[in-house]
PDB file of C-alpha atoms and ligand atoms in Angstrom:
ATOM      1  CA  MET I   1     -11.827  -6.560 -42.314  1.00 73.00           C
ATOM      2  CA  PRO I   2     -14.620  -7.320 -44.969  1.00 72.00           C
ATOM      3  CA  GLU I   3     -18.150  -7.760 -44.225  1.00 71.00           C
ATOM      4  CA  GLU I   4     -18.823 -11.337 -44.339  1.00 76.00           C
ATOM      5  CA  SER I   5     -19.599 -14.228 -42.092  1.00 87.00           C
ATOM      6  CA  TRP I   6     -16.279 -15.352 -40.181  1.00 94.00           C
ATOM      7  CA  THR I   7     -15.435 -18.415 -38.152  1.00 96.00           C
ATOM      8  CA  VAL I   8     -12.761 -18.493 -35.755  1.00 97.00           C
ATOM      9  CA  LEU I   9     -10.057 -20.252 -38.377  1.00 97.00           C
ATOM     10  CA  LYS I  10     -10.887 -17.997 -41.241  1.00 96.00           C
ATOM     11  CA  LEU I  11     -10.324 -14.783 -38.888  1.00 96.00           C
ATOM     12  CA  LEU I  12      -7.072 -16.155 -37.588  1.00 97.00           C
ATOM     13  CA  ASP I  13      -5.793 -16.709 -41.352  1.00 97.00           C
ATOM     14  CA  TRP I  14      -7.164 -13.263 -42.503  1.00 97.00           C
ATOM     15  CA  THR I  15      -5.407 -11.542 -39.594  1.00 97.00           C
ATOM     16  CA  THR I  16      -2.206 -13.530 -39.765  1.00 97.00           C
ATOM     17  CA  ASP I  17      -1.957 -12.350 -43.353  1.00 97.00           C
ATOM     18  CA  TYR I  18      -3.082  -9.035 -42.717  1.00 96.00           C
ATOM     19  CA  PHE I  19      -0.333  -8.457 -39.656  1.00 96.00           C
ATOM     20  CA  LYS I  20       2.287 -10.271 -42.070  1.00 97.00           C
ATOM     21  CA  LYS I  21       1.785  -7.576 -45.048  1.00 97.00           C
ATOM     22  CA  ASN I  22       1.718  -4.746 -42.077  1.00 95.00           C
ATOM     23  CA  ASN I  23       4.959  -6.252 -40.442  1.00 93.00           C
ATOM     24  CA  VAL I  24       3.772  -7.001 -37.228  1.00 93.00           C
ATOM     25  CA  ALA I  25       5.968  -9.169 -35.107  1.00 90.00           C
ATOM     26  CA  GLU I  26       4.816 -12.595 -34.510  1.00 92.00           C
ATOM     27  CA  PRO I  27       1.894 -12.353 -36.695  1.00 95.00           C
ATOM     28  CA  ARG I  28      -0.079 -15.458 -35.966  1.00 97.00           C
ATOM     29  CA  ALA I  29       0.526 -15.367 -32.410  1.00 95.00           C
ATOM     30  CA  SER I  30      -0.321 -12.108 -31.901  1.00 95.00           C
ATOM     31  CA  ALA I  31      -3.889 -12.774 -33.870  1.00 97.00           C
ATOM     32  CA  GLU I  32      -4.454 -15.904 -31.579  1.00 97.00           C
ATOM     33  CA  VAL I  33      -3.748 -13.814 -28.585  1.00 96.00           C
ATOM     34  CA  LEU I  34      -5.926 -10.912 -29.185  1.00 97.00           C
ATOM     35  CA  LEU I  35      -8.885 -13.174 -30.448  1.00 97.00           C
ATOM     36  CA  ALA I  36      -8.538 -15.416 -27.400  1.00 97.00           C
ATOM     37  CA  ASN I  37      -8.907 -12.136 -25.367  1.00 97.00           C
ATOM     38  CA  VAL I  38     -11.821 -11.036 -27.165  1.00 97.00           C
ATOM     39  CA  LEU I  39     -13.540 -14.477 -26.592  1.00 97.00           C
ATOM     40  CA  SER I  40     -12.406 -14.569 -22.702  1.00 96.00           C
ATOM     41  CA  GLN I  41     -10.746 -17.886 -23.567  1.00 96.00           C
ATOM     42  CA  ASP I  42      -7.163 -19.246 -23.849  1.00 92.00           C
ATOM     43  CA  ARG I  43      -5.647 -19.922 -27.100  1.00 94.00           C
ATOM     44  CA  LEU I  44      -6.230 -23.657 -26.819  1.00 95.00           C
ATOM     45  CA  PHE I  45      -9.844 -22.948 -27.242  1.00 97.00           C
ATOM     46  CA  LEU I  46      -9.592 -21.500 -30.630  1.00 97.00           C
ATOM     47  CA  TYR I  47      -7.846 -24.617 -31.893  1.00 96.00           C
ATOM     48  CA  LEU I  48     -10.767 -26.745 -30.417  1.00 97.00           C
ATOM     49  CA  ASN I  49     -13.315 -24.317 -32.175  1.00 96.00           C
ATOM     50  CA  PHE I  50     -11.878 -23.362 -35.529  1.00 96.00           C
ATOM     51  CA  ASP I  51     -15.515 -23.801 -36.901  1.00 95.00           C
ATOM     52  CA  ARG I  52     -17.253 -21.355 -34.283  1.00 96.00           C
ATOM     53  CA  PRO I  53     -19.054 -18.742 -35.967  1.00 96.00           C
ATOM     54  CA  MET I  54     -18.069 -15.302 -34.693  1.00 96.00           C
ATOM     55  CA  GLU I  55     -20.711 -12.528 -33.503  1.00 95.00           C
ATOM     56  CA  ALA I  56     -21.114  -9.292 -34.777  1.00 93.00           C
ATOM     57  CA  GLN I  57     -20.112  -7.613 -31.325  1.00 95.00           C
ATOM     58  CA  GLU I  58     -17.145  -9.804 -30.749  1.00 96.00           C
ATOM     59  CA  LEU I  59     -15.938  -9.127 -34.255  1.00 96.00           C
ATOM     60  CA  SER I  60     -16.189  -5.318 -33.609  1.00 95.00           C
ATOM     61  CA  ALA I  61     -14.058  -5.833 -30.410  1.00 97.00           C
ATOM     62  CA  TYR I  62     -11.660  -7.754 -32.399  1.00 97.00           C
ATOM     63  CA  ARG I  63     -11.271  -4.949 -34.897  1.00 96.00           C
ATOM     64  CA  ALA I  64     -10.451  -2.796 -32.324  1.00 97.00           C
ATOM     65  CA  SER I  65      -7.699  -4.703 -30.937  1.00 97.00           C
ATOM     66  CA  ILE I  66      -6.443  -5.205 -34.272  1.00 97.00           C
ATOM     67  CA  LYS I  67      -6.283  -1.612 -35.185  1.00 96.00           C
ATOM     68  CA  ARG I  68      -4.277  -0.881 -31.659  1.00 97.00           C
ATOM     69  CA  ARG I  69      -2.074  -3.782 -32.520  1.00 96.00           C
ATOM     70  CA  LEU I  70      -1.141  -2.287 -35.956  1.00 95.00           C
ATOM     71  CA  ALA I  71      -0.668   1.069 -34.202  1.00 94.00           C
ATOM     72  CA  GLY I  72       2.380  -0.456 -32.628  1.00 94.00           C
ATOM     73  CA  GLU I  73       0.685  -1.262 -29.267  1.00 96.00           C
ATOM     74  CA  PRO I  74       1.983  -4.316 -27.422  1.00 96.00           C
ATOM     75  CA  SER I  75      -0.689  -7.207 -27.398  1.00 96.00           C
ATOM     76  CA  GLN I  76       0.206  -7.269 -23.463  1.00 97.00           C
ATOM     77  CA  TYR I  77      -1.309  -3.686 -23.094  1.00 98.00           C
ATOM     78  CA  ILE I  78      -4.306  -4.497 -25.193  1.00 97.00           C
ATOM     79  CA  THR I  79      -5.267  -7.937 -23.357  1.00 97.00           C
ATOM     80  CA  GLY I  80      -4.012  -6.427 -19.965  1.00 97.00           C
ATOM     81  CA  THR I  81      -2.201  -9.630 -19.156  1.00 96.00           C
ATOM     82  CA  GLN I  82       1.126 -11.053 -19.073  1.00 96.00           C
ATOM     83  CA  GLU I  83       2.634 -14.553 -17.525  1.00 95.00           C
ATOM     84  CA  PHE I  84       5.765 -14.356 -15.556  1.00 97.00           C
ATOM     85  CA  TRP I  85       6.870 -17.472 -13.930  1.00 98.00           C
ATOM     86  CA  SER I  86       3.769 -19.151 -14.949  1.00 97.00           C
ATOM     87  CA  LEU I  87       1.613 -16.601 -13.001  1.00 98.00           C
ATOM     88  CA  PRO I  88      -0.879 -14.489 -14.326  1.00 96.00           C
ATOM     89  CA  LEU I  89      -0.247 -10.906 -14.120  1.00 98.00           C
ATOM     90  CA  ARG I  90      -2.357  -7.754 -15.047  1.00 98.00           C
ATOM     91  CA  VAL I  91      -0.252  -5.064 -17.113  1.00 98.00           C
ATOM     92  CA  SER I  92      -1.093  -1.661 -17.952  1.00 98.00           C
ATOM     93  CA  PRO I  93       1.177   1.199 -19.508  1.00 97.00           C
ATOM     94  CA  ASP I  94       1.856   2.328 -16.026  1.00 97.00           C
ATOM     95  CA  VAL I  95       4.305  -0.790 -15.755  1.00 98.00           C
ATOM     96  CA  LEU I  96       7.034  -2.748 -17.818  1.00 98.00           C
ATOM     97  CA  ILE I  97       5.813  -5.608 -19.536  1.00 98.00           C
ATOM     98  CA  PRO I  98       7.907  -8.411 -17.451  1.00 98.00           C
ATOM     99  CA  ARG I  99      10.213 -10.213 -19.736  1.00 96.00           C
ATOM    100  CA  PRO I 100      11.201 -13.715 -19.680  1.00 94.00           C
ATOM    101  CA  GLU I 101      14.923 -13.291 -18.915  1.00 95.00           C
ATOM    102  CA  THR I 102      14.071 -11.548 -15.819  1.00 97.00           C
ATOM    103  CA  GLU I 103      13.134 -14.971 -14.725  1.00 97.00           C
ATOM    104  CA  VAL I 104      16.771 -15.473 -14.399  1.00 97.00           C
ATOM    105  CA  LEU I 105      16.815 -12.925 -11.502  1.00 97.00           C
ATOM    106  CA  VAL I 106      14.329 -14.874  -9.603  1.00 98.00           C
ATOM    107  CA  GLU I 107      16.255 -18.041 -10.001  1.00 98.00           C
ATOM    108  CA  ALA I 108      19.396 -16.673  -8.819  1.00 98.00           C
ATOM    109  CA  VAL I 109      17.742 -15.216  -5.777  1.00 97.00           C
ATOM    110  CA  LEU I 110      16.139 -18.727  -4.934  1.00 96.00           C
ATOM    111  CA  ASP I 111      19.527 -20.206  -5.531  1.00 96.00           C
ATOM    112  CA  PHE I 112      21.304 -17.870  -3.075  1.00 95.00           C
ATOM    113  CA  VAL I 113      18.817 -18.149  -0.330  1.00 93.00           C
ATOM    114  CA  ARG I 114      18.342 -22.039  -0.528  1.00 91.00           C
ATOM    115  CA  HIS I 115      22.128 -22.761  -0.934  1.00 91.00           C
ATOM    116  CA  GLU I 116      24.377 -19.826   0.096  1.00 88.00           C
ATOM    117  CA  LEU I 117      22.661 -17.748   2.647  1.00 82.00           C
ATOM    118  CA  ASP I 118      24.286 -18.025   6.210  1.00 72.00           C
ATOM    119  CA  SER I 119      21.863 -20.156   8.190  1.00 68.00           C
ATOM    120  CA  GLU I 120      21.764 -17.731  11.071  1.00 64.00           C
ATOM    121  CA  LEU I 121      20.312 -15.101   8.404  1.00 65.00           C
ATOM    122  CA  ASN I 122      16.935 -14.695   7.994  1.00 73.00           C
ATOM    123  CA  TYR I 123      14.577 -12.814   5.549  1.00 73.00           C
ATOM    124  CA  PRO I 124      13.420  -9.899   4.591  1.00 92.00           C
ATOM    125  CA  ILE I 125      13.931  -9.602   0.884  1.00 96.00           C
ATOM    126  CA  MET I 126      13.583  -6.325  -1.092  1.00 98.00           C
ATOM    127  CA  ASP I 127      12.356  -6.280  -4.708  1.00 98.00           C
ATOM    128  CA  LEU I 128      13.329  -2.835  -5.896  1.00 98.00           C
ATOM    129  CA  GLY I 129      11.340  -1.387  -8.666  1.00 98.00           C
ATOM    130  CA  THR I 130       8.666  -3.856  -8.617  1.00 98.00           C
ATOM    131  CA  GLY I 131       6.767  -2.505 -11.567  1.00 98.00           C
ATOM    132  CA  SER I 132       4.200  -5.252 -12.112  1.00 98.00           C
ATOM    133  CA  GLY I 133       5.199  -7.165  -8.871  1.00 98.00           C
ATOM    134  CA  ALA I 134       6.546 -10.115 -10.894  1.00 98.00           C
ATOM    135  CA  ILE I 135       9.649 -10.561  -9.225  1.00 98.00           C
ATOM    136  CA  ALA I 136       8.255 -10.127  -5.580  1.00 98.00           C
ATOM    137  CA  ILE I 137       5.074 -12.186  -6.532  1.00 98.00           C
ATOM    138  CA  ALA I 138       7.104 -15.073  -7.787  1.00 98.00           C
ATOM    139  CA  LEU I 139       9.382 -15.013  -4.764  1.00 97.00           C
ATOM    140  CA  ALA I 140       6.581 -14.776  -2.365  1.00 97.00           C
ATOM    141  CA  ARG I 141       4.964 -17.808  -4.163  1.00 97.00           C
ATOM    142  CA  GLU I 142       8.517 -19.955  -3.897  1.00 96.00           C
ATOM    143  CA  LEU I 143       9.527 -18.979  -0.435  1.00 94.00           C
ATOM    144  CA  PRO I 144       6.399 -19.046   1.684  1.00 89.00           C
ATOM    145  CA  GLU I 145       8.049 -17.949   4.785  1.00 89.00           C
ATOM    146  CA  ALA I 146       9.826 -15.085   3.476  1.00 91.00           C
ATOM    147  CA  GLU I 147       8.638 -11.501   4.204  1.00 92.00           C
ATOM    148  CA  ILE I 148       9.086  -9.436   0.755  1.00 96.00           C
ATOM    149  CA  VAL I 149       9.246  -5.688   0.636  1.00 97.00           C
ATOM    150  CA  ALA I 150       8.381  -4.269  -2.979  1.00 98.00           C
ATOM    151  CA  VAL I 151       9.525  -0.838  -3.404  1.00 98.00           C
ATOM    152  CA  ASP I 152       8.431   1.269  -6.418  1.00 98.00           C
ATOM    153  CA  VAL I 153       8.733   5.052  -6.934  1.00 98.00           C
ATOM    154  CA  SER I 154       5.390   5.071  -9.046  1.00 98.00           C
ATOM    155  CA  MET I 155       2.268   4.787  -6.961  1.00 98.00           C
ATOM    156  CA  PRO I 156       0.292   3.427 -10.166  1.00 98.00           C
ATOM    157  CA  ALA I 157       2.850   0.804 -10.565  1.00 98.00           C
ATOM    158  CA  LEU I 158       2.589  -0.151  -6.727  1.00 98.00           C
ATOM    159  CA  LYS I 159      -1.225  -0.347  -6.977  1.00 98.00           C
ATOM    160  CA  LEU I 160      -0.970  -2.740  -9.930  1.00 98.00           C
ATOM    161  CA  ALA I 161       1.708  -4.818  -8.214  1.00 98.00           C
ATOM    162  CA  GLN I 162      -0.692  -4.729  -5.168  1.00 98.00           C
ATOM    163  CA  ASN I 163      -3.788  -6.047  -7.163  1.00 98.00           C
ATOM    164  CA  ASN I 164      -1.287  -8.905  -8.882  1.00 98.00           C
ATOM    165  CA  ALA I 165      -0.369 -10.084  -5.546  1.00 98.00           C
ATOM    166  CA  HIS I 166      -3.970 -10.215  -4.517  1.00 98.00           C
ATOM    167  CA  LEU I 167      -4.534 -12.268  -7.794  1.00 98.00           C
ATOM    168  CA  ASN I 168      -1.914 -14.743  -6.814  1.00 98.00           C
ATOM    169  CA  GLN I 169      -2.815 -14.836  -3.327  1.00 97.00           C
ATOM    170  CA  VAL I 170       0.126 -13.770  -1.844  1.00 97.00           C
ATOM    171  CA  ASP I 171      -0.755  -9.873  -0.868  1.00 95.00           C
ATOM    172  CA  ARG I 172      -0.467 -10.788   2.757  1.00 95.00           C
ATOM    173  CA  LYS I 173       3.110 -11.773   2.234  1.00 95.00           C
ATOM    174  CA  ILE I 174       4.395  -8.331   0.473  1.00 97.00           C
ATOM    175  CA  HIS I 175       4.836  -4.925   1.698  1.00 97.00           C
ATOM    176  CA  PHE I 176       4.361  -2.499  -0.775  1.00 97.00           C
ATOM    177  CA  LEU I 177       6.377   0.918  -0.110  1.00 97.00           C
ATOM    178  CA  CYS I 178       6.309   3.793  -2.562  1.00 97.00           C
ATOM    179  CA  SER I 179      10.133   5.198  -2.199  1.00 97.00           C
ATOM    180  CA  ASP I 180      12.792   6.793  -4.476  1.00 97.00           C
ATOM    181  CA  MET I 181      15.249   4.039  -4.006  1.00 97.00           C
ATOM    182  CA  PHE I 182      16.125   3.551  -0.226  1.00 95.00           C
ATOM    183  CA  SER I 183      15.162   7.033   0.897  1.00 94.00           C
ATOM    184  CA  GLY I 184      12.249   5.592   2.587  1.00 92.00           C
ATOM    185  CA  PHE I 185      13.944   3.205   4.766  1.00 90.00           C
ATOM    186  CA  SER I 186      15.467   4.952   7.948  1.00 85.00           C
ATOM    187  CA  PRO I 187      18.864   3.693   9.545  1.00 82.00           C
ATOM    188  CA  GLY I 188      16.247   1.903  11.966  1.00 83.00           C
ATOM    189  CA  TRP I 189      14.748  -0.532   9.404  1.00 84.00           C
ATOM    190  CA  GLN I 190      15.358  -4.150   9.554  1.00 87.00           C
ATOM    191  CA  LYS I 191      18.359  -4.699   6.991  1.00 92.00           C
ATOM    192  CA  PHE I 192      17.626  -7.007   4.004  1.00 95.00           C
ATOM    193  CA  THR I 193      19.331 -10.438   3.442  1.00 95.00           C
ATOM    194  CA  VAL I 194      18.755 -10.015  -0.508  1.00 97.00           C
ATOM    195  CA  VAL I 195      17.539  -6.720  -2.577  1.00 98.00           C
ATOM    196  CA  VAL I 196      16.763  -8.015  -5.910  1.00 98.00           C
ATOM    197  CA  THR I 197      16.301  -5.260  -8.679  1.00 98.00           C
ATOM    198  CA  ASN I 198      15.713  -5.002 -12.262  1.00 98.00           C
ATOM    199  CA  PRO I 199      16.441  -1.160 -12.524  1.00 98.00           C
ATOM    200  CA  PRO I 200      16.319   0.832 -15.621  1.00 98.00           C
ATOM    201  CA  TYR I 201      19.357   0.508 -17.713  1.00 98.00           C
ATOM    202  CA  VAL I 202      18.763   1.555 -21.245  1.00 98.00           C
ATOM    203  CA  SER I 203      21.287   4.192 -22.352  1.00 97.00           C
ATOM    204  CA  GLN I 204      20.110   7.489 -24.092  1.00 95.00           C
ATOM    205  CA  ALA I 205      21.712   6.022 -27.608  1.00 95.00           C
ATOM    206  CA  GLU I 206      19.898   2.638 -27.154  1.00 96.00           C
ATOM    207  CA  PHE I 207      16.524   4.266 -26.150  1.00 96.00           C
ATOM    208  CA  ALA I 208      16.415   6.449 -29.470  1.00 94.00           C
ATOM    209  CA  GLU I 209      16.942   2.822 -31.202  1.00 95.00           C
ATOM    210  CA  LEU I 210      14.158   0.928 -29.213  1.00 95.00           C
ATOM    211  CA  PRO I 211      11.567  -0.726 -31.439  1.00 92.00           C
ATOM    212  CA  PRO I 212       8.608   2.156 -31.161  1.00 92.00           C
ATOM    213  CA  GLU I 213       6.306  -0.663 -29.596  1.00 92.00           C
ATOM    214  CA  ILE I 214       8.634  -0.569 -26.534  1.00 96.00           C
ATOM    215  CA  ARG I 215       9.802   3.150 -26.871  1.00 95.00           C
ATOM    216  CA  ASP I 216       6.326   4.460 -27.441  1.00 96.00           C
ATOM    217  CA  TYR I 217       4.432   2.350 -25.056  1.00 97.00           C
ATOM    218  CA  GLU I 218       6.300   1.449 -22.077  1.00 97.00           C
ATOM    219  CA  PRO I 219       6.996   3.662 -19.379  1.00 97.00           C
ATOM    220  CA  ARG I 220      10.048   5.619 -20.076  1.00 96.00           C
ATOM    221  CA  HIS I 221      11.291   5.967 -16.158  1.00 95.00           C
ATOM    222  CA  ALA I 222      11.055   1.843 -15.988  1.00 97.00           C
ATOM    223  CA  LEU I 223      13.663   1.963 -19.111  1.00 97.00           C
ATOM    224  CA  ASP I 224      15.834   5.190 -19.089  1.00 96.00           C
ATOM    225  CA  GLY I 225      19.192   4.471 -17.492  1.00 97.00           C
ATOM    226  CA  GLY I 226      20.586   8.052 -18.363  1.00 97.00           C
ATOM    227  CA  VAL I 227      23.397   8.999 -20.751  1.00 96.00           C
ATOM    228  CA  ASP I 228      25.224   5.311 -20.655  1.00 96.00           C
ATOM    229  CA  GLY I 229      22.517   3.514 -19.008  1.00 97.00           C
ATOM    230  CA  LEU I 230      24.309   3.004 -15.673  1.00 98.00           C
ATOM    231  CA  SER I 231      22.808   6.080 -13.536  1.00 98.00           C
ATOM    232  CA  ALA I 232      20.262   3.905 -11.786  1.00 98.00           C
ATOM    233  CA  ILE I 233      22.951   0.859 -11.327  1.00 98.00           C
ATOM    234  CA  ARG I 234      25.676   3.396  -9.774  1.00 97.00           C
ATOM    235  CA  ARG I 235      23.213   4.707  -7.309  1.00 97.00           C
ATOM    236  CA  ILE I 236      22.073   1.224  -6.422  1.00 98.00           C
ATOM    237  CA  LEU I 237      25.654  -0.049  -5.891  1.00 96.00           C
ATOM    238  CA  ARG I 238      26.375   3.038  -3.757  1.00 95.00           C
ATOM    239  CA  GLU I 239      23.593   3.119  -1.748  1.00 95.00           C
ATOM    240  CA  VAL I 240      22.336  -0.700  -1.044  1.00 96.00           C
ATOM    241  CA  PRO I 241      24.958  -1.298   1.388  1.00 95.00           C
ATOM    242  CA  ALA I 242      23.141   0.879   3.786  1.00 94.00           C
ATOM    243  CA  VAL I 243      20.273  -1.545   3.787  1.00 95.00           C
ATOM    244  CA  LEU I 244      21.793  -4.912   2.953  1.00 95.00           C
ATOM    245  CA  CYS I 245      22.828  -6.973   6.062  1.00 93.00           C
ATOM    246  CA  ARG I 246      26.459  -8.688   6.394  1.00 91.00           C
ATOM    247  CA  LYS I 247      26.746 -11.516   3.855  1.00 92.00           C
ATOM    248  CA  GLY I 248      23.505 -10.379   2.445  1.00 94.00           C
ATOM    249  CA  ALA I 249      23.294 -10.052  -1.563  1.00 96.00           C
ATOM    250  CA  LEU I 250      22.383  -7.825  -4.085  1.00 98.00           C
ATOM    251  CA  VAL I 251      20.523  -9.507  -7.634  1.00 98.00           C
ATOM    252  CA  MET I 252      20.396  -7.041 -10.204  1.00 98.00           C
ATOM    253  CA  GLU I 253      19.728  -7.332 -13.820  1.00 98.00           C
ATOM    254  CA  MET I 254      21.687  -5.370 -16.330  1.00 97.00           C
ATOM    255  CA  GLY I 255      21.727  -4.636 -20.006  1.00 96.00           C
ATOM    256  CA  ALA I 256      23.587  -6.926 -22.484  1.00 94.00           C
ATOM    257  CA  ASP I 257      26.853  -5.171 -22.689  1.00 94.00           C
ATOM    258  CA  GLN I 258      26.939  -3.950 -19.019  1.00 97.00           C
ATOM    259  CA  ALA I 259      28.903  -6.683 -17.493  1.00 97.00           C
ATOM    260  CA  GLU I 260      32.146  -5.325 -17.537  1.00 97.00           C
ATOM    261  CA  SER I 261      31.158  -1.897 -16.214  1.00 97.00           C
ATOM    262  CA  VAL I 262      29.294  -3.100 -13.788  1.00 98.00           C
ATOM    263  CA  SER I 263      31.826  -5.461 -12.434  1.00 97.00           C
ATOM    264  CA  ALA I 264      34.291  -2.584 -12.295  1.00 97.00           C
ATOM    265  CA  LEU I 265      31.932  -0.516 -10.213  1.00 97.00           C
ATOM    266  CA  VAL I 266      31.702  -3.635  -7.994  1.00 97.00           C
ATOM    267  CA  ARG I 267      35.403  -4.002  -7.603  1.00 95.00           C
ATOM    268  CA  ASP I 268      35.903  -0.104  -6.853  1.00 94.00           C
ATOM    269  CA  SER I 269      33.386  -0.179  -4.042  1.00 92.00           C
ATOM    270  CA  GLN I 270      34.698  -1.435  -0.770  1.00 88.00           C
ATOM    271  CA  HIS I 271      31.538  -3.102   0.422  1.00 94.00           C
ATOM    272  CA  TYR I 272      31.463  -6.326  -1.499  1.00 95.00           C
ATOM    273  CA  GLN I 273      33.457  -9.679  -0.560  1.00 95.00           C
ATOM    274  CA  SER I 274      32.715 -11.495  -3.785  1.00 96.00           C
ATOM    275  CA  HIS I 275      30.442 -11.159  -6.942  1.00 97.00           C
ATOM    276  CA  ARG I 276      29.367 -13.172 -10.044  1.00 97.00           C
ATOM    277  CA  ILE I 277      27.728 -12.551 -13.440  1.00 98.00           C
ATOM    278  CA  ILE I 278      25.086 -15.209 -14.244  1.00 98.00           C
ATOM    279  CA  LYS I 279      24.002 -15.476 -17.978  1.00 97.00           C
ATOM    280  CA  ASP I 280      20.484 -15.541 -19.171  1.00 95.00           C
ATOM    281  CA  TYR I 281      18.692 -18.385 -21.618  1.00 93.00           C
ATOM    282  CA  SER I 282      20.352 -16.794 -24.395  1.00 94.00           C
ATOM    283  CA  GLY I 283      23.948 -16.806 -23.077  1.00 96.00           C
ATOM    284  CA  ILE I 284      23.862 -13.138 -22.357  1.00 96.00           C
ATOM    285  CA  ASP I 285      25.644 -11.714 -19.135  1.00 97.00           C
ATOM    286  CA  ARG I 286      22.572 -10.711 -17.581  1.00 97.00           C
ATOM    287  CA  VAL I 287      22.546 -10.553 -13.501  1.00 98.00           C
ATOM    288  CA  LEU I 288      24.962  -9.600 -10.956  1.00 98.00           C
ATOM    289  CA  LEU I 289      25.108 -11.329  -7.891  1.00 98.00           C
ATOM    290  CA  ALA I 290      27.204  -9.645  -5.273  1.00 98.00           C
ATOM    291  CA  VAL I 291      27.717 -10.353  -1.561  1.00 96.00           C
ATOM    292  CA  LYS I 292      28.203  -7.700   0.979  1.00 95.00           C
ATOM    293  CA  LYS I 293      31.184  -7.977   3.382  1.00 93.00           C
TER     294      LYS I 293
HETATM  295  C1  SAM N   1      12.707  -2.108 -15.438  1.00 69.30           C
HETATM  296  S1  SAM N   1      11.402  -1.861 -14.564  1.00 69.30           S
HETATM  297  C2  SAM N   1      11.123  -3.339 -13.478  1.00 69.30           C
HETATM  298  C3  SAM N   1       9.797  -3.556 -13.366  1.00 69.30           C
HETATM  299  C4  SAM N   1       9.747  -4.993 -12.741  1.00 69.30           C
HETATM  300  N1  SAM N   1      10.675  -5.485 -11.587  1.00 69.30           N
HETATM  301  C5  SAM N   1       9.961  -6.150 -13.892  1.00 69.30           C
HETATM  302  O1  SAM N   1      11.244  -6.781 -13.726  1.00 69.30           O
HETATM  303  O2  SAM N   1       9.345  -6.555 -14.680  1.00 69.30           O
HETATM  304  C6  SAM N   1      12.036  -0.411 -13.315  1.00 69.30           C
HETATM  305  C7  SAM N   1      10.906  -0.087 -12.067  1.00 69.30           C
HETATM  306  O3  SAM N   1      11.789   0.492 -11.502  1.00 69.30           O
HETATM  307  C8  SAM N   1      11.194   1.582 -11.033  1.00 69.30           C
HETATM  308  N2  SAM N   1      11.920   2.842 -10.516  1.00 69.30           N
HETATM  309  C9  SAM N   1      12.525   3.716 -11.495  1.00 69.30           C
HETATM  310  N3  SAM N   1      13.400   4.471 -10.867  1.00 69.30           N
HETATM  311  C10 SAM N   1      12.787   4.357  -9.481  1.00 69.30           C
HETATM  312  C11 SAM N   1      13.731   4.686  -8.053  1.00 69.30           C
HETATM  313  N4  SAM N   1      14.441   5.787  -8.102  1.00 69.30           N
HETATM  314  N5  SAM N   1      13.114   4.152  -7.160  1.00 69.30           N
HETATM  315  C12 SAM N   1      12.306   3.201  -6.846  1.00 69.30           C
HETATM  316  N6  SAM N   1      11.633   2.668  -7.966  1.00 69.30           N
HETATM  317  C13 SAM N   1      12.234   3.218  -9.447  1.00 69.30           C
HETATM  318  C14 SAM N   1      10.182   1.881 -12.326  1.00 69.30           C
HETATM  319  O4  SAM N   1       9.121   2.613 -11.644  1.00 69.30           O
HETATM  320  C15 SAM N   1      10.187   0.725 -12.803  1.00 69.30           C
HETATM  321  O5  SAM N   1       8.835  -0.030 -12.311  1.00 69.30           O
END
């Protein structure tokens, strides 16, 4: 970035151009997100302050952000934030950046709980592999009476999820538990009416082809689903019946081409009375909802 006097607009235009030349995805949006973060403002502020001169300190912080973005780091890890379900979340390289399509999972749970759940059944709900806490927090906000248990095998992820729950005023409604899948739940635990999960489901071949911004920055244990991408999914389908109550539901995200294999696994299992596949906003089969016998 040349040494000269900069205003917000001039800087945004320069960075957009620079990002375009260097093949950074969504160049204008990235420039705006990074600049707004350096100024501790939202993007609207930039539009209302195009002529605002930049101070030396701000410029140097912004230069550092641009350098990180150019190296491939996702904007969300640079700013440390990502919205999910219109809620603010902190994110770090310890957790997957929550994706918009995962909101379909939240919608499916809400729909099931509000319209299909046997009225005699009560909560709790488990969010297995909570990561940043995105799903558990969205559900806690939508279902004020629900008891929610958020599980992850990663302690740093759980700590971040707990902070995010506090940030969104639902920390008292969610219990956080470090467990490898369901191993932390003894047979004496209360059964769950819903287990919702966005498990690692990327196959080995797909992993090698992921954009570097995902492959080199997001946590591998959050993505890697083994050779065919179905290792965690198989284990969940096998183990979840032990923690689900009768007529309770497993609501699980899956990869774009996994619906057929996942449906076959559900059919082969003796534990489910029905199941369906729900599409995401792009029309891709994305979520399994399986009801236990
Ligand atoms: C795809 S990420 C989902 C994160 C978050 N729920 C979301 O949707 O943004 C998968 C999560 O599962 C966790 N995980 C992976 N293997 C696990 C296991 N065996 N037991 C519990 N959690 C696990 C990872 O640490 C990661 O946080």
